[in-house]
mmCIF file with all atom_site columns, C-alpha atoms in Angstrom:
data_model
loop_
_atom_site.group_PDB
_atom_site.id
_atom_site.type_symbol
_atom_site.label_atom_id
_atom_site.label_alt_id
_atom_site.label_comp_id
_atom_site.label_asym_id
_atom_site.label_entity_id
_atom_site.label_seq_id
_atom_site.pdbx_PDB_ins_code
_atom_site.Cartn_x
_atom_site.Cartn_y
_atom_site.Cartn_z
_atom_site.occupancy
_atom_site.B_iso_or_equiv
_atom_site.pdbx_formal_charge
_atom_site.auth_seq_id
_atom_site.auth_comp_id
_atom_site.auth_asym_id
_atom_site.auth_atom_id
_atom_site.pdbx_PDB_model_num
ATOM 1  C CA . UNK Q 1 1  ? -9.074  3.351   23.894  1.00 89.00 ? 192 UNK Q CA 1
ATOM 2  C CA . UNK Q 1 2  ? -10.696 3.273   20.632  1.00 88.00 ? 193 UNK Q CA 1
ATOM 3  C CA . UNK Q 1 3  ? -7.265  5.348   18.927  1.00 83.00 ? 194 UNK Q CA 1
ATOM 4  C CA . UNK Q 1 4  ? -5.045  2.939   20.492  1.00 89.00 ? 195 UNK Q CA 1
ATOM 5  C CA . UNK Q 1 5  ? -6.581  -0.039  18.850  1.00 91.00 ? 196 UNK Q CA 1
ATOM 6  C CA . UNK Q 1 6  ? -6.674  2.036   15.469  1.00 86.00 ? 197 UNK Q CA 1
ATOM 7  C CA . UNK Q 1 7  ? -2.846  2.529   15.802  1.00 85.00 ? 198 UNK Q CA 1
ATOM 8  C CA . UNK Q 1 8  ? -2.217  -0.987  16.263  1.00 92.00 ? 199 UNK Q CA 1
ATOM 9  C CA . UNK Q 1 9  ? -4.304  -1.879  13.566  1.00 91.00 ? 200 UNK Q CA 1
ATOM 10 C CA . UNK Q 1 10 ? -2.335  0.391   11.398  1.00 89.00 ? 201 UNK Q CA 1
ATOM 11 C CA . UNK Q 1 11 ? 0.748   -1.068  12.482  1.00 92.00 ? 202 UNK Q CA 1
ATOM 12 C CA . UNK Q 1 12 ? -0.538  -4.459  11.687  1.00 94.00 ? 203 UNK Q CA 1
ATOM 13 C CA . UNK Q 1 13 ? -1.231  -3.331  8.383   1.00 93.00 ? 204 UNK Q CA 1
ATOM 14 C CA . UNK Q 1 14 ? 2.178   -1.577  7.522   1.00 94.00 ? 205 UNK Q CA 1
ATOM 15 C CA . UNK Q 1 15 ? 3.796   -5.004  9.076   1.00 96.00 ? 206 UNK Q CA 1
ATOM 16 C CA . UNK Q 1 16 ? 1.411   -7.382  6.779   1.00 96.00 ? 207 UNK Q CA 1
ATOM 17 C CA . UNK Q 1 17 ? 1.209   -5.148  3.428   1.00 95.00 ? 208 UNK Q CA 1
ATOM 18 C CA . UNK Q 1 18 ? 4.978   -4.606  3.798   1.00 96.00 ? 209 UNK Q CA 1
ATOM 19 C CA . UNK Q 1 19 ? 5.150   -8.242  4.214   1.00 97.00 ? 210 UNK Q CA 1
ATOM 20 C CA . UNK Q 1 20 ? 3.220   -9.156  1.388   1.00 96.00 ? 211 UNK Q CA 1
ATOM 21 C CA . UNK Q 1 21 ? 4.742   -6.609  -0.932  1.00 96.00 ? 212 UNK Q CA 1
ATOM 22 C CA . UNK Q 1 22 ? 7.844   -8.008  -0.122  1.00 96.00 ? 213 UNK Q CA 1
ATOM 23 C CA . UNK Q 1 23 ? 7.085   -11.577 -1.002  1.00 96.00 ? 214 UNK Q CA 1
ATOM 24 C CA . UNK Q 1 24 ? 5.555   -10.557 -4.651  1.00 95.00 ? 215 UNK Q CA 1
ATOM 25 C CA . UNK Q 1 25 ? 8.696   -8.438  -5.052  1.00 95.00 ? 216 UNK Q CA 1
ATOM 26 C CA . UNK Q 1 26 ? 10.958  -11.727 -4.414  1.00 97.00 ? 217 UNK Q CA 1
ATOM 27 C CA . UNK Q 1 27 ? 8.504   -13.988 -6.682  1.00 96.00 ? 218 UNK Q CA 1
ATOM 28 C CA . UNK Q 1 28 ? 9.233   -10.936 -9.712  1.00 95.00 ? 219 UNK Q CA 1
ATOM 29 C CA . UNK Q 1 29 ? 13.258  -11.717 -8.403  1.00 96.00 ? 220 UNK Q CA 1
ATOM 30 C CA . UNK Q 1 30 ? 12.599  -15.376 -8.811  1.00 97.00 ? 221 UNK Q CA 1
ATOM 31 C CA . UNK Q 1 31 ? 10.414  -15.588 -11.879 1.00 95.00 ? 222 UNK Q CA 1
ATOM 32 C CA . UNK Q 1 32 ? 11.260  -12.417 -13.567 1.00 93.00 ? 223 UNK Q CA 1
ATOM 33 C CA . UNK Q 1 33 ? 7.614   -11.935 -14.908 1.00 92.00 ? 224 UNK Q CA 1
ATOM 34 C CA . UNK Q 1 34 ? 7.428   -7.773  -14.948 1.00 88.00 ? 225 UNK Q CA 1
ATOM 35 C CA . UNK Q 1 35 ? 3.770   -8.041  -13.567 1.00 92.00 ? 226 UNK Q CA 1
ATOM 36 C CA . UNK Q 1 36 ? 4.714   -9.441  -10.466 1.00 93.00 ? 227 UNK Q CA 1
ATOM 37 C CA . UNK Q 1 37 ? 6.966   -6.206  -9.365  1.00 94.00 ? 228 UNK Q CA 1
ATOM 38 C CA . UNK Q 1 38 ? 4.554   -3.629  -10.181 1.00 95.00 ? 229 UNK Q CA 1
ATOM 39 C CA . UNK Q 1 39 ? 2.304   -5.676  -8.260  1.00 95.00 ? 230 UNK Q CA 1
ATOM 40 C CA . UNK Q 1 40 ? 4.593   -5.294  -5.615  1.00 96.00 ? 231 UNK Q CA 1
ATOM 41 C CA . UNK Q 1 41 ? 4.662   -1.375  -5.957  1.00 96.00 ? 232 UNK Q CA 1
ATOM 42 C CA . UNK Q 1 42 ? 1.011   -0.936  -5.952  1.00 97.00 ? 233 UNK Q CA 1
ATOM 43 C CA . UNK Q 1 43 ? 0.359   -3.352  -2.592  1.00 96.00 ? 234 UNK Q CA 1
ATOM 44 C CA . UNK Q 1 44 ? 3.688   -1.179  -1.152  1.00 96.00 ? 235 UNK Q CA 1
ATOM 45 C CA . UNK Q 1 45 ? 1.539   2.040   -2.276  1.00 97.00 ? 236 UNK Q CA 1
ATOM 46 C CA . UNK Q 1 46 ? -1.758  0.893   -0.454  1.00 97.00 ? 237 UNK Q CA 1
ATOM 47 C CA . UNK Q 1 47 ? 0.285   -0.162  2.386   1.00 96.00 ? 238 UNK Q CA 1
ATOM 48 C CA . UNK Q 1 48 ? 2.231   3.403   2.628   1.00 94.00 ? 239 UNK Q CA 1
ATOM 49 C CA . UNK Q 1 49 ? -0.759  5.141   1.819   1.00 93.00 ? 240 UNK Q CA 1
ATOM 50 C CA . UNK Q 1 50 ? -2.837  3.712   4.937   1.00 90.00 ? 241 UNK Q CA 1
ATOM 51 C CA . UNK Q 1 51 ? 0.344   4.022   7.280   1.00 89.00 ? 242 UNK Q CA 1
ATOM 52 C CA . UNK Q 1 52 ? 1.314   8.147   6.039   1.00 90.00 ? 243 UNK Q CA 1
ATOM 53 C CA . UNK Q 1 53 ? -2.662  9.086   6.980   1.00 88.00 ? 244 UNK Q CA 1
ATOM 54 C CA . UNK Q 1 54 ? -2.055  7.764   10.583  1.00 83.00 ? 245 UNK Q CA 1
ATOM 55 C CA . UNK Q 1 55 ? 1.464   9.831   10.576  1.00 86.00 ? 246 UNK Q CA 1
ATOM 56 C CA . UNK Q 1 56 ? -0.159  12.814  9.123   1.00 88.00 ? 247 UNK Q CA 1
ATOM 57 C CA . UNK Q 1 57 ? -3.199  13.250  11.397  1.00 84.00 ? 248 UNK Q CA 1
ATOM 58 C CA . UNK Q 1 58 ? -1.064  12.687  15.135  1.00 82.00 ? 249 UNK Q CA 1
ATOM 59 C CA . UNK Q 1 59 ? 2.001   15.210  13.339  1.00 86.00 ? 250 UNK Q CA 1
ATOM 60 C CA . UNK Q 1 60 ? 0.225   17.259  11.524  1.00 90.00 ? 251 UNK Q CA 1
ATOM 61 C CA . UNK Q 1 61 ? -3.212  17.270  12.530  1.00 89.00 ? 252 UNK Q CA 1
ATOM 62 C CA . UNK Q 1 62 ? -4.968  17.058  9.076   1.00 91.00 ? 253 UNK Q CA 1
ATOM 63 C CA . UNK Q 1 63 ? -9.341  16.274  10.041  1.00 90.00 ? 254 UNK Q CA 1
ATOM 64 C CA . UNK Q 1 64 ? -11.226 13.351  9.351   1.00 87.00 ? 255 UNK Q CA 1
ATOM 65 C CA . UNK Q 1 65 ? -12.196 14.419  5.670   1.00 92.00 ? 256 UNK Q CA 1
ATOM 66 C CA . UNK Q 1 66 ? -8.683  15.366  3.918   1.00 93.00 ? 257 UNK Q CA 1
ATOM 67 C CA . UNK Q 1 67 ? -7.289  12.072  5.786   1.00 91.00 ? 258 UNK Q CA 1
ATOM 68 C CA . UNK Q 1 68 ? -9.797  9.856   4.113   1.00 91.00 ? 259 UNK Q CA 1
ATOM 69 C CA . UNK Q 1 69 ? -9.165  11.927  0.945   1.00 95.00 ? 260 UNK Q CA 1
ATOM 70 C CA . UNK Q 1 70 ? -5.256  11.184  0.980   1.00 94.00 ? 261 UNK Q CA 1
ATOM 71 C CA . UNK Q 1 71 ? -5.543  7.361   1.738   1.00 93.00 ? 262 UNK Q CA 1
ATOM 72 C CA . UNK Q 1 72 ? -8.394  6.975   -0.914  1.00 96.00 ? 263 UNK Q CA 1
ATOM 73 C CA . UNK Q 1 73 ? -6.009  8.858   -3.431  1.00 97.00 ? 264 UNK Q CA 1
ATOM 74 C CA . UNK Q 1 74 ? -3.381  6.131   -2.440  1.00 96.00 ? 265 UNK Q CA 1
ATOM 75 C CA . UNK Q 1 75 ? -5.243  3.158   -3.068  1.00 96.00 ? 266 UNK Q CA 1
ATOM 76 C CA . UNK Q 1 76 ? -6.529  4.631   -6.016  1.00 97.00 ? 267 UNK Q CA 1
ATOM 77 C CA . UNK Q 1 77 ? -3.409  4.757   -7.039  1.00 98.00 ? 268 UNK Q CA 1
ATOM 78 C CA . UNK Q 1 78 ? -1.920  1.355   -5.699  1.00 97.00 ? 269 UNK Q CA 1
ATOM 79 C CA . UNK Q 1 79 ? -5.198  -0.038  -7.536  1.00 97.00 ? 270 UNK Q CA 1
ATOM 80 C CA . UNK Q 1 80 ? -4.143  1.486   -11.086 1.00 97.00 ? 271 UNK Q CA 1
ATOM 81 C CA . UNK Q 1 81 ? -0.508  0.309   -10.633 1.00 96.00 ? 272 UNK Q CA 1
ATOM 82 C CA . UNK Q 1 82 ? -2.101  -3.378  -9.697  1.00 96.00 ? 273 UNK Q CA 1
ATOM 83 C CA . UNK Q 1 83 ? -4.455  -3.242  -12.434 1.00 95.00 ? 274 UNK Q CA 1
ATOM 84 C CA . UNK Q 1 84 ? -1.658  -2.522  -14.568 1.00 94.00 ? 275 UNK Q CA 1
ATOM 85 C CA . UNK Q 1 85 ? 0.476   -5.170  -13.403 1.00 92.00 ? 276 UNK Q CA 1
ATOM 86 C CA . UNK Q 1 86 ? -2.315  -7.874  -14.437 1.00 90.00 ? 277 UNK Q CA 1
ATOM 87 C CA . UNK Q 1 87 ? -4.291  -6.886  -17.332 1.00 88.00 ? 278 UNK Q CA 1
ATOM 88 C CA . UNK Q 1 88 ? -1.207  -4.883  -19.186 1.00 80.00 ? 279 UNK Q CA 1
ATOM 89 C CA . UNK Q 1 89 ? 1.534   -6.643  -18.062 1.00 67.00 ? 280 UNK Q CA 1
#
């Protein structure tokens, strides 16, 4: 029971940050300001991140621990690429 609801939560999550990564990619399209797309990457990042962790534990069967490493390493990394986007950008 408990695994079903954490797939569809993760599903919701691919749907909404996909969503949402999509819309600050148009507003870059729209506006052109350069912060606005790698804000886009770094939400897609997060997003992919979160979603590859569910993939990778049913496929491959990685534990608990390494998948909690992996998606931590992905937001860290979405997180730089947003930081990026608004303080150097």
């Amino acid at each position: 029971m408990l695994e079903t609801v954490l797939v569809v939560v993760k599903i919701g999550l691919l749907v909404l940050g996909s969503a949402v990564s999509l819309l600050a990619y148009r507003a870059y399209r729209r506006t052109g300001i350069d912060g606005l797309q790698f804000f886009a990457v770094g939400l897609l990042i997060i997003t992919l991140g979160t979603a590859l962790v569910g993939v990778l534990h049913h496929a491959v069967g990685i534990g608990l621990t390494a998948g909690l490493l992996i998606e931590s390493l992905f937001i860290g990394a979405g997180f730089v690429v947003i930081s990026y986007a608004l303080y150097w950008r």
